[in-house]
Short mmCIF file of C-alpha atoms and ligand atoms in Angstrom, two decimals:
data_model
loop_
_atom_site.label_atom_id
_atom_site.label_comp_id
_atom_site.label_asym_id
_atom_site.label_seq_id
_atom_site.Cartn_x
_atom_site.Cartn_y
_atom_site.Cartn_z
CA MET G 1 43.04 12.94 -115.08
CA THR G 2 42.58 12.23 -111.36
CA ARG G 3 39.43 13.63 -109.76
CA LEU G 4 39.65 16.21 -107.00
CA SER G 5 39.09 14.52 -103.60
CA SER G 6 40.51 14.50 -100.06
CA ALA G 7 43.15 12.01 -101.17
CA ALA G 8 44.14 14.17 -104.15
CA LEU G 9 44.58 17.39 -102.13
CA ALA G 10 48.27 16.64 -101.61
CA SER G 11 48.91 16.70 -105.35
CA LEU G 12 47.52 20.23 -105.88
CA PRO G 13 49.96 22.81 -107.24
CA ALA G 14 51.50 24.82 -104.38
CA SER G 15 49.86 28.03 -105.65
CA VAL G 16 46.37 26.66 -104.97
CA ARG G 17 45.04 27.45 -101.53
CA ARG G 18 43.38 24.54 -99.75
CA PRO G 19 41.71 23.91 -96.37
CA GLY G 20 44.25 24.53 -93.62
CA TYR G 21 42.06 22.86 -90.97
CA ASP G 22 41.38 19.21 -90.32
CA ARG G 23 38.23 18.38 -92.26
CA GLY G 24 37.91 15.14 -90.29
CA GLU G 25 37.16 17.22 -87.20
CA LEU G 26 34.27 19.17 -88.77
CA ARG G 27 30.78 18.77 -87.38
CA PRO G 28 27.71 19.75 -89.42
CA GLY G 29 26.44 22.90 -87.69
CA ILE G 30 24.87 24.44 -90.81
CA VAL G 31 22.35 23.03 -93.24
CA HIS G 32 22.21 25.05 -96.44
CA LEU G 33 19.08 24.86 -98.60
CA GLY G 34 19.79 25.48 -102.30
CA LEU G 35 23.47 24.65 -102.72
CA GLY G 36 23.93 26.44 -106.04
CA ALA G 37 26.92 28.34 -107.39
CA PHE G 38 26.16 31.52 -105.45
CA ALA G 39 26.18 29.85 -102.02
CA ARG G 40 29.32 27.93 -102.86
CA ALA G 41 31.08 31.15 -103.89
CA HIS G 42 29.82 33.16 -100.90
CA LEU G 43 28.54 31.52 -97.69
CA CYS G 44 30.72 28.44 -98.15
CA GLU G 45 33.83 30.55 -98.78
CA PHE G 46 33.18 32.81 -95.77
CA THR G 47 32.63 29.66 -93.71
CA ASP G 48 35.80 28.07 -95.05
CA ASP G 49 37.66 31.22 -93.95
CA ALA G 50 36.01 31.09 -90.53
CA LEU G 51 36.95 27.43 -90.10
CA GLU G 52 40.58 28.46 -90.57
CA THR G 53 40.25 30.60 -87.46
CA GLY G 54 39.41 27.78 -85.11
CA PHE G 55 37.03 25.19 -83.78
CA GLY G 56 35.15 23.35 -86.50
CA ALA G 57 31.57 22.88 -85.38
CA TRP G 58 30.44 24.72 -88.47
CA GLY G 59 30.71 22.35 -91.39
CA ILE G 60 27.94 22.63 -93.98
CA VAL G 61 25.49 20.00 -95.15
CA GLY G 62 24.03 21.23 -98.41
CA ALA G 63 20.59 20.32 -99.65
CA SER G 64 19.40 20.48 -103.23
CA LEU G 65 15.67 21.11 -103.37
CA GLN G 66 15.22 20.01 -106.95
CA ARG G 67 17.86 18.03 -108.81
CA PRO G 68 20.54 15.54 -107.75
CA ASP G 69 23.27 17.04 -110.04
CA GLN G 70 25.12 18.95 -107.37
CA ARG G 71 25.28 15.94 -105.04
CA ASP G 72 26.38 13.71 -107.92
CA ARG G 73 29.23 16.08 -108.74
CA LEU G 74 30.34 16.82 -105.19
CA LYS G 75 30.04 13.42 -103.46
CA PRO G 76 32.83 11.75 -105.46
CA GLN G 77 34.98 14.79 -104.53
CA ASP G 78 34.27 14.45 -100.77
CA GLY G 79 32.43 17.79 -101.00
CA LEU G 80 35.54 19.61 -102.21
CA TYR G 81 35.40 22.04 -105.13
CA THR G 82 37.44 24.86 -106.61
CA PHE G 83 36.62 28.53 -106.42
CA LEU G 84 38.12 30.32 -109.41
CA LYS G 85 38.40 34.01 -108.65
CA ARG G 86 38.50 36.02 -111.84
CA ALA G 87 40.34 39.28 -111.34
CA PRO G 88 41.21 41.51 -114.30
CA ALA G 89 44.88 40.70 -113.51
CA GLY G 90 44.38 36.93 -113.85
CA PRO G 91 42.76 33.95 -112.14
CA GLN G 92 43.32 32.71 -108.58
CA LEU G 93 42.34 29.26 -107.40
CA ARG G 94 41.32 27.89 -104.08
CA VAL G 95 39.81 24.61 -102.96
CA ILE G 96 36.96 25.03 -100.48
CA GLY G 97 36.43 22.43 -97.77
CA SER G 98 33.44 23.62 -95.75
CA VAL G 99 30.86 21.37 -97.47
CA LEU G 100 30.64 17.98 -95.79
CA ASP G 101 27.73 16.34 -97.53
CA VAL G 102 24.88 17.04 -99.92
CA LEU G 103 21.32 15.74 -99.53
CA VAL G 104 18.70 15.76 -102.29
CA ALA G 105 15.35 16.75 -100.84
CA PRO G 106 13.02 15.10 -103.39
CA GLU G 107 14.80 11.75 -103.02
CA ASP G 108 14.25 11.61 -99.28
CA PRO G 109 12.55 14.63 -97.74
CA ARG G 110 12.28 12.90 -94.37
CA ALA G 111 16.06 12.47 -94.15
CA LEU G 112 16.48 16.20 -94.75
CA VAL G 113 13.89 17.06 -92.10
CA ALA G 114 15.76 14.76 -89.69
CA ARG G 115 18.99 16.65 -90.45
CA LEU G 116 17.22 19.97 -89.80
CA ALA G 117 15.98 18.58 -86.50
CA ALA G 118 19.36 17.15 -85.43
CA PRO G 119 20.65 18.73 -82.20
CA GLU G 120 23.93 19.77 -83.86
CA THR G 121 22.15 21.80 -86.58
CA ARG G 122 22.26 25.38 -85.39
CA ILE G 123 21.86 27.39 -88.57
CA VAL G 124 19.72 26.71 -91.63
CA SER G 125 20.78 29.06 -94.39
CA LEU G 126 19.07 29.55 -97.74
CA THR G 127 19.79 30.57 -101.31
CA VAL G 128 16.73 29.35 -103.15
CA THR G 129 16.31 32.41 -105.45
CA GLU G 130 13.42 34.84 -105.28
CA LYS G 131 10.83 32.40 -106.59
CA GLY G 132 11.82 29.76 -104.03
CA TYR G 133 9.94 31.64 -101.30
CA CYS G 134 6.51 30.85 -102.82
CA HIS G 135 5.41 34.37 -102.02
CA ASP G 136 3.73 37.21 -103.80
CA PRO G 137 6.65 39.45 -104.79
CA ALA G 138 4.60 42.65 -104.62
CA THR G 139 3.36 42.08 -101.04
CA GLY G 140 5.86 39.56 -99.61
CA ARG G 141 3.00 37.33 -98.39
CA LEU G 142 2.85 33.54 -98.64
CA ARG G 143 0.93 32.24 -101.66
CA THR G 144 -1.29 29.61 -100.13
CA ASP G 145 -2.34 28.60 -103.65
CA HIS G 146 1.26 27.89 -104.70
CA PRO G 147 1.41 24.19 -105.72
CA ASP G 148 4.39 23.49 -103.44
CA ILE G 149 2.68 25.11 -100.46
CA VAL G 150 -0.54 23.20 -101.16
CA HIS G 151 1.56 20.02 -101.28
CA ASP G 152 3.44 20.80 -98.08
CA LEU G 153 0.28 21.55 -96.13
CA ALA G 154 -1.09 18.16 -97.20
CA GLU G 155 2.19 16.37 -96.42
CA PRO G 156 3.91 18.40 -93.71
CA ASP G 157 6.45 15.68 -92.90
CA ALA G 158 7.67 15.27 -96.47
CA PRO G 159 7.82 18.85 -97.71
CA ARG G 160 9.13 20.19 -101.02
CA SER G 161 9.43 23.91 -100.46
CA ALA G 162 12.04 25.73 -98.40
CA ILE G 163 9.28 27.16 -96.19
CA GLY G 164 7.70 23.74 -95.67
CA LEU G 165 11.11 22.25 -94.82
CA ILE G 166 11.99 24.95 -92.30
CA VAL G 167 8.65 24.60 -90.54
CA ALA G 168 8.92 20.79 -90.53
CA GLY G 169 12.41 21.05 -89.03
CA LEU G 170 11.30 23.54 -86.38
CA ALA G 171 8.22 21.45 -85.54
CA ALA G 172 10.37 18.34 -85.05
CA ARG G 173 12.77 20.28 -82.81
CA ARG G 174 9.95 21.60 -80.70
CA ALA G 175 8.48 18.10 -80.38
CA ALA G 176 11.92 16.83 -79.29
CA GLY G 177 12.31 19.57 -76.69
CA LEU G 178 15.14 21.27 -78.60
CA GLY G 179 15.54 24.95 -79.29
CA PRO G 180 15.17 26.34 -82.81
CA PHE G 181 17.93 26.84 -85.37
CA THR G 182 18.58 30.25 -86.85
CA ALA G 183 17.05 30.57 -90.33
CA LEU G 184 19.48 32.67 -92.36
CA CYS G 185 18.15 34.02 -95.63
CA CYS G 186 20.88 34.80 -98.20
CA ASP G 187 18.68 35.75 -101.15
CA ASN G 188 18.27 39.16 -102.76
CA LEU G 189 15.02 40.13 -101.08
CA PRO G 190 14.44 43.31 -99.12
CA SER G 191 14.31 42.73 -95.33
CA ASN G 192 14.94 39.12 -96.24
CA GLY G 193 15.00 37.83 -92.65
CA HIS G 194 11.79 39.63 -91.88
CA VAL G 195 10.12 38.33 -95.04
CA LEU G 196 11.26 34.78 -94.27
CA ALA G 197 10.00 35.04 -90.68
CA GLY G 198 6.59 36.16 -91.98
CA LEU G 199 6.36 33.30 -94.48
CA VAL G 200 7.40 30.73 -91.87
CA ARG G 201 4.90 32.15 -89.40
CA ASP G 202 2.06 32.12 -91.95
CA PHE G 203 2.82 28.55 -92.98
CA ALA G 204 3.23 27.34 -89.38
CA ALA G 205 -0.08 28.95 -88.42
CA LEU G 206 -1.80 26.97 -91.17
CA ARG G 207 -0.45 23.81 -89.52
CA ASP G 208 -0.71 24.58 -85.82
CA ASP G 209 -1.18 27.85 -83.91
CA ALA G 210 0.89 26.69 -80.94
CA LEU G 211 3.81 25.91 -83.25
CA ALA G 212 3.50 29.36 -84.84
CA ALA G 213 3.55 30.96 -81.39
CA TRP G 214 6.63 28.93 -80.37
CA ILE G 215 8.49 30.03 -83.51
CA GLU G 216 7.43 33.62 -82.96
CA ALA G 217 8.75 33.51 -79.38
CA ASN G 218 11.98 31.57 -79.98
CA GLY G 219 12.95 31.76 -83.66
CA ALA G 220 15.76 33.84 -85.13
CA PHE G 221 15.64 35.21 -88.67
CA PRO G 222 18.54 37.63 -89.21
CA SER G 223 18.39 39.80 -92.31
CA THR G 224 21.45 39.76 -94.55
CA MET G 225 22.82 41.56 -97.57
CA VAL G 226 24.83 39.24 -99.81
CA ASP G 227 26.98 40.36 -102.69
CA ARG G 228 29.31 38.71 -105.16
CA ILE G 229 28.96 38.43 -108.92
CA VAL G 230 28.86 34.71 -109.72
CA PRO G 231 28.13 33.79 -113.34
CA ALA G 232 26.96 30.27 -114.14
CA THR G 233 29.89 27.85 -114.58
CA THR G 234 30.45 26.82 -118.20
CA GLU G 235 32.15 23.82 -119.81
CA ALA G 236 35.03 26.13 -120.75
CA ASP G 237 35.43 27.09 -117.05
CA ILE G 238 35.54 23.40 -116.07
CA ALA G 239 38.24 22.74 -118.68
CA GLU G 240 40.26 25.76 -117.52
CA VAL G 241 40.08 24.70 -113.87
CA ALA G 242 41.23 21.17 -114.76
CA GLU G 243 44.17 22.64 -116.65
CA LEU G 244 45.18 24.93 -113.79
CA LEU G 245 44.56 22.36 -111.07
CA GLY G 246 45.98 19.30 -112.76
CA LEU G 247 42.90 17.49 -111.41
CA ASP G 248 39.34 17.13 -112.67
CA ASP G 249 36.74 19.09 -110.75
CA ALA G 250 33.14 18.58 -111.89
CA ALA G 251 31.81 21.39 -109.71
CA PRO G 252 33.99 24.52 -109.76
CA VAL G 253 32.45 27.94 -109.16
CA ILE G 254 33.52 31.22 -110.73
CA GLY G 255 33.33 34.63 -109.10
CA GLU G 256 34.68 38.14 -109.01
CA PRO G 257 37.21 39.12 -106.29
CA PHE G 258 34.77 41.48 -104.56
CA ARG G 259 32.53 40.05 -101.86
CA GLN G 260 30.37 41.63 -99.21
CA TRP G 261 28.14 40.22 -96.51
CA ALA G 262 26.25 42.34 -94.01
CA VAL G 263 24.48 40.24 -91.38
CA GLU G 264 22.14 41.23 -88.59
CA ASP G 265 23.78 39.70 -85.55
CA VAL G 266 20.79 37.92 -83.99
CA PHE G 267 21.43 34.18 -83.84
CA ALA G 268 19.53 31.67 -81.73
CA ALA G 269 22.39 29.20 -81.16
CA GLY G 270 25.71 30.76 -82.13
CA ARG G 271 27.42 31.25 -85.47
CA PRO G 272 30.83 30.81 -87.10
CA ALA G 273 33.40 33.59 -86.69
CA TRP G 274 32.30 35.19 -89.96
CA ASP G 275 33.02 38.61 -88.44
CA LYS G 276 36.72 37.71 -88.19
CA VAL G 277 36.94 37.03 -91.91
CA GLY G 278 35.31 40.08 -93.42
CA ALA G 279 31.56 39.77 -92.87
CA GLN G 280 30.00 42.89 -91.40
CA MET G 281 27.91 41.97 -88.38
CA VAL G 282 25.55 44.92 -87.97
CA SER G 283 22.48 45.86 -85.99
CA GLU G 284 20.67 47.30 -89.03
CA VAL G 285 20.97 45.62 -92.41
CA ALA G 286 18.35 47.70 -94.20
CA PRO G 287 20.70 50.46 -95.47
CA PHE G 288 23.02 47.82 -96.97
CA GLU G 289 20.08 46.01 -98.56
CA PHE G 290 18.61 49.15 -100.10
CA MET G 291 21.97 50.16 -101.46
CA LYS G 292 22.71 46.76 -102.96
CA LEU G 293 19.27 45.77 -104.23
CA ARG G 294 18.46 49.15 -105.73
CA MET G 295 21.88 50.18 -107.01
CA LEU G 296 23.52 46.89 -107.99
CA ASN G 297 20.60 44.64 -108.77
CA GLY G 298 18.35 47.42 -110.12
CA ALA G 299 21.12 48.43 -112.54
CA HIS G 300 21.94 44.79 -113.33
CA SER G 301 18.37 43.98 -114.33
CA SER G 302 17.87 47.17 -116.36
CA LEU G 303 21.16 46.62 -118.16
CA ALA G 304 20.41 42.93 -118.72
CA TYR G 305 17.15 43.70 -120.56
CA LEU G 306 18.50 46.63 -122.56
CA GLY G 307 21.77 44.87 -123.28
CA TYR G 308 20.12 41.63 -124.35
CA LEU G 309 17.76 43.51 -126.68
CA ALA G 310 20.72 45.37 -128.18
CA GLY G 311 22.56 42.09 -128.83
CA HIS G 312 25.07 42.18 -125.96
CA GLU G 313 25.70 38.72 -124.57
CA THR G 314 27.38 39.79 -121.33
CA VAL G 315 27.16 42.51 -118.71
CA ALA G 316 30.78 43.43 -119.43
CA ALA G 317 29.96 44.03 -123.11
CA ALA G 318 26.77 45.98 -122.36
CA SER G 319 28.35 48.20 -119.71
CA GLY G 320 31.38 48.71 -121.96
CA ASP G 321 29.07 50.31 -124.53
CA PRO G 322 29.25 54.09 -123.85
CA VAL G 323 25.52 54.56 -124.48
CA PHE G 324 24.61 52.05 -121.78
CA ALA G 325 27.33 53.28 -119.42
CA ARG G 326 25.73 56.72 -119.67
CA PHE G 327 22.33 55.15 -119.09
CA LEU G 328 23.66 53.54 -115.89
CA GLN G 329 24.94 56.90 -114.63
CA GLY G 330 21.52 58.43 -115.23
CA LEU G 331 19.82 55.49 -113.55
CA TRP G 332 22.03 55.71 -110.47
CA ALA G 333 21.35 59.45 -110.27
CA GLU G 334 17.64 58.60 -109.96
CA ILE G 335 18.22 55.79 -107.44
CA ILE G 336 20.75 57.40 -105.08
CA PRO G 337 18.35 59.94 -103.50
CA THR G 338 16.14 57.01 -102.37
CA VAL G 339 18.97 55.14 -100.63
CA PRO G 340 19.97 55.87 -97.03
CA ALA G 341 23.76 55.52 -97.15
CA PRO G 342 25.20 52.92 -94.76
CA GLN G 343 27.63 54.50 -92.33
CA GLY G 344 30.91 55.45 -93.97
CA VAL G 345 29.72 54.73 -97.52
CA ASN G 346 29.73 57.28 -100.31
CA LEU G 347 27.03 56.23 -102.75
CA GLU G 348 28.57 57.98 -105.77
CA ALA G 349 31.81 56.07 -105.12
CA TYR G 350 29.78 52.86 -104.68
CA ALA G 351 28.21 53.47 -108.11
CA GLY G 352 31.67 54.00 -109.61
CA ASP G 353 32.83 50.71 -108.12
CA LEU G 354 29.75 48.95 -109.49
CA LEU G 355 30.54 50.14 -113.00
CA ALA G 356 34.09 48.79 -112.68
CA ARG G 357 32.76 45.45 -111.38
CA PHE G 358 30.24 45.20 -114.23
CA ARG G 359 33.03 45.91 -116.71
CA ASN G 360 35.43 43.27 -115.29
CA PRO G 361 36.47 41.70 -118.60
CA ALA G 362 37.38 38.41 -116.90
CA ILE G 363 33.76 37.76 -115.84
CA ARG G 364 31.35 36.54 -118.51
CA HIS G 365 28.01 37.13 -116.83
CA ARG G 366 25.28 36.60 -119.40
CA THR G 367 22.55 39.22 -119.74
CA TRP G 368 20.19 36.29 -120.33
CA GLN G 369 21.04 34.81 -116.93
CA ILE G 370 20.23 38.04 -115.10
CA ALA G 371 17.10 38.59 -117.21
CA MET G 372 15.59 35.42 -115.74
CA ASP G 373 12.67 35.62 -113.26
CA GLY G 374 12.07 39.34 -113.77
CA SER G 375 8.58 39.06 -112.27
CA GLN G 376 10.19 38.07 -108.97
CA LYS G 377 12.95 40.68 -109.14
CA LEU G 378 11.41 43.90 -110.45
CA PRO G 379 9.44 44.83 -107.31
CA GLN G 380 12.47 45.10 -105.01
CA ARG G 381 15.01 46.11 -107.64
CA LEU G 382 13.16 48.89 -109.49
CA LEU G 383 9.55 49.39 -108.45
CA GLY G 384 10.14 50.40 -104.82
CA THR G 385 12.49 53.09 -106.11
CA VAL G 386 9.88 54.19 -108.67
CA ARG G 387 7.26 54.58 -105.93
CA GLU G 388 9.52 56.78 -103.84
CA ARG G 389 10.53 58.94 -106.81
CA LEU G 390 6.88 59.39 -107.79
CA LYS G 391 5.99 60.44 -104.27
CA ALA G 392 8.82 62.97 -104.31
CA GLY G 393 7.76 64.31 -107.72
CA ALA G 394 11.24 63.44 -109.01
CA PRO G 395 12.23 62.29 -112.54
CA ILE G 396 11.87 58.56 -113.31
CA ASP G 397 12.89 58.38 -116.97
CA HIS G 398 15.75 55.93 -116.57
CA LEU G 399 13.84 53.71 -114.16
CA ALA G 400 10.90 53.69 -116.57
CA LEU G 401 13.22 52.63 -119.40
CA GLY G 402 14.45 49.71 -117.29
CA VAL G 403 10.84 48.58 -116.80
CA ALA G 404 10.00 49.13 -120.49
CA ALA G 405 13.03 47.05 -121.51
CA TRP G 406 11.75 44.24 -119.28
CA MET G 407 8.37 44.51 -121.06
CA ALA G 408 10.01 44.35 -124.49
CA TYR G 409 12.07 41.36 -123.35
CA VAL G 410 9.13 39.36 -122.03
CA THR G 411 7.29 39.66 -125.36
CA GLY G 412 9.69 36.86 -126.30
CA THR G 413 11.00 38.44 -129.53
CA ASP G 414 14.25 40.36 -129.86
CA GLU G 415 15.12 43.30 -132.10
CA LYS G 416 16.09 41.01 -134.95
CA GLY G 417 12.81 39.15 -134.75
CA GLN G 418 14.47 36.15 -133.10
CA PRO G 419 12.73 34.29 -130.25
CA ILE G 420 13.91 34.95 -126.69
CA ASP G 421 13.98 32.06 -124.22
CA VAL G 422 12.05 33.86 -121.47
CA ARG G 423 12.47 32.02 -118.15
CA ASP G 424 10.03 33.23 -115.55
CA PRO G 425 7.30 31.64 -113.42
CA LEU G 426 4.90 34.04 -115.20
CA ALA G 427 6.28 33.45 -118.73
CA GLY G 428 2.93 31.96 -119.80
CA GLU G 429 1.08 35.12 -118.72
CA PHE G 430 3.48 37.29 -120.69
CA ALA G 431 3.18 35.16 -123.82
CA ILE G 432 -0.64 35.34 -123.82
CA ARG G 433 -0.52 39.13 -123.61
CA ALA G 434 2.21 39.51 -126.20
CA LYS G 435 0.33 37.26 -128.62
CA ALA G 436 -2.93 39.17 -128.24
CA LEU G 437 -1.50 42.68 -128.34
CA GLY G 438 1.60 42.47 -130.53
CA ARG G 439 3.69 45.62 -130.58
CA ASP G 440 0.95 48.02 -129.45
CA ALA G 441 3.01 49.61 -126.67
CA VAL G 442 0.10 51.31 -124.89
CA ALA G 443 -2.12 48.23 -124.83
CA LEU G 444 0.70 45.81 -124.04
CA SER G 445 2.11 47.89 -121.21
CA ALA G 446 -1.38 48.32 -119.74
CA ALA G 447 -1.88 44.56 -119.87
CA LEU G 448 1.44 43.92 -118.13
CA PHE G 449 0.76 46.62 -115.52
CA GLY G 450 -2.38 44.62 -114.74
CA ILE G 451 -0.30 41.80 -113.21
CA GLY G 452 -0.82 42.69 -109.57
CA ALA G 453 1.85 40.29 -108.25
CA ILE G 454 4.42 42.57 -109.90
CA PHE G 455 2.98 46.09 -109.94
CA GLY G 456 0.53 45.96 -107.02
CA ASP G 457 -2.68 47.90 -107.43
CA ASP G 458 -1.12 51.33 -107.03
CA LEU G 459 1.41 51.59 -109.87
CA PRO G 460 -1.09 51.02 -112.72
CA ARG G 461 -2.83 54.19 -111.50
CA GLU G 462 0.34 56.32 -111.57
CA THR G 463 -0.07 57.87 -114.99
CA ARG G 464 3.27 59.68 -114.91
CA PHE G 465 4.91 56.27 -114.63
CA THR G 466 2.65 54.30 -116.99
CA ARG G 467 2.95 56.94 -119.73
CA ALA G 468 6.73 57.07 -119.43
CA VAL G 469 6.98 53.28 -119.67
CA ALA G 470 4.57 53.09 -122.62
CA GLY G 471 6.50 55.83 -124.43
CA HIS G 472 9.81 54.04 -123.92
CA LEU G 473 8.30 50.70 -124.94
CA ASP G 474 7.04 52.24 -128.16
CA SER G 475 10.49 53.64 -128.83
CA LEU G 476 12.11 50.26 -128.05
CA PHE G 477 9.81 48.60 -130.58
CA ARG G 478 10.40 51.27 -133.23
CA THR G 479 14.07 52.22 -132.81
CA GLY G 480 15.66 49.59 -130.55
CA ALA G 481 17.35 49.62 -127.16
CA LYS G 482 20.48 51.50 -128.06
CA ALA G 483 18.72 54.39 -129.81
CA THR G 484 16.15 54.63 -127.01
CA ALA G 485 18.84 54.77 -124.33
CA ALA G 486 20.85 57.29 -126.38
CA ALA G 487 17.76 59.51 -126.72
CA LEU G 488 17.57 59.85 -122.92
CA GLY G 489 20.73 61.94 -123.11
C1 CS2 R 1 22.01 39.23 -110.56
C2 CS2 R 1 22.54 38.81 -109.18
O1 CS2 R 1 21.23 37.23 -111.48
C3 CS2 R 1 20.92 38.33 -111.03
O2 CS2 R 1 19.75 38.71 -111.02
O3 CS2 R 1 21.59 40.55 -110.50
O4 CS2 R 1 22.71 37.46 -109.10
C4 CS2 R 1 23.84 39.54 -108.82
O5 CS2 R 1 24.89 39.11 -109.65
C5 CS2 R 1 24.20 39.32 -107.37
O6 CS2 R 1 23.14 39.71 -106.57
C6 CS2 R 1 25.46 40.08 -107.01
O7 CS2 R 1 25.65 40.02 -105.66
#
């Protein structure tokens, strides 16, 4: 079969939407760090829509910070790829044209820094996942002992980390007498622009105080709330896209129909017309972030751990189980009082919509995928909510079960005694504790609470919380996830 490419666009079936603008006219105004599936199903689609509305200074140069795979798949396709939207009523296809080129940072970090420093680069956006920020998830501060940060301080012109790259790009711009680009964080972190600004400032200050002051005075770091459920692409998806397209596409992305993007409208050098194509440009992103991180991601993580332990492979299967659907309702009832509703949003209705999205039978989002990197996710997804509920003297049973399910999961053994492939930067720490303490819920939970990067130094002292988690963990070990969730009523 012919491979998708600019030349092959003309042979697409008429039902497949394709770029309606002249890709030859595009200029690279955006560099995107971490060109994974999520960015290609979100930022790149919004940008593709915006390019339809007019002048094309906003093409995207993607950068992979680790592996060359994405570049190797996209280059032969001239950057084109299919977005397969999976609605319950059936699939819809569209070819996205906003990506112009892909660079691979480890192959030539200096070339990427030069691209960041190019006058036409006006936005540097990021989806590098939580752990890509090299920060302490509990405090949001830069980890100066992180191996990539240590490396980048020693070799500031050939950096590896997103933070090192951004600072190198800004330093080169300042040296060249250019203004800064806007650094646009699109990861699921609270106050993500603010956190990114802090990390960039801390790193820059370790290099050069004058540079840090220049960034502080001139830089722009809008906060954003990003939302779309994007499961990892499988071989079966690739085969289905080829069938529907009549062309081979090595790099399709899959996503649900729903998408949301709330962006703080503070840009240093302009932006695409994202507001004309559905993005919400707002002055305050925080209410959107709280709502999404606590209600969607908090529920996603809790359900992923419980569901995985109970043998559910996907979110749709787990949330289709009445016991876990009831658990989600109880969880949202604990979360909602901590969330300031964005203007015009009813949080109960938002929760109802989330349940329908989770249950979308056309999306196979693996519980294992969401379970990944819990140490980086728990603080903003569940633990901030726990702190507020404790302060208010309010019930935390469902939240505590979410945390206990994470603890059971990171022991690395499921309910049938089978090993779990625990992927987490702290997986080694978890394994040592699980090996030493076995299924002693009180001792094991105490040992995990001792990991300050996750729980801070306050939560281990909150006995109402620690007892609830230990009790649930004991029940998970003795009776399993389903019985424990059912017992919550
Ligand atoms: C998920 C998110 O993998 C995860 O941890 O919770 O990727 C989630 O699907 C997105 O944030 C939805 O916008």
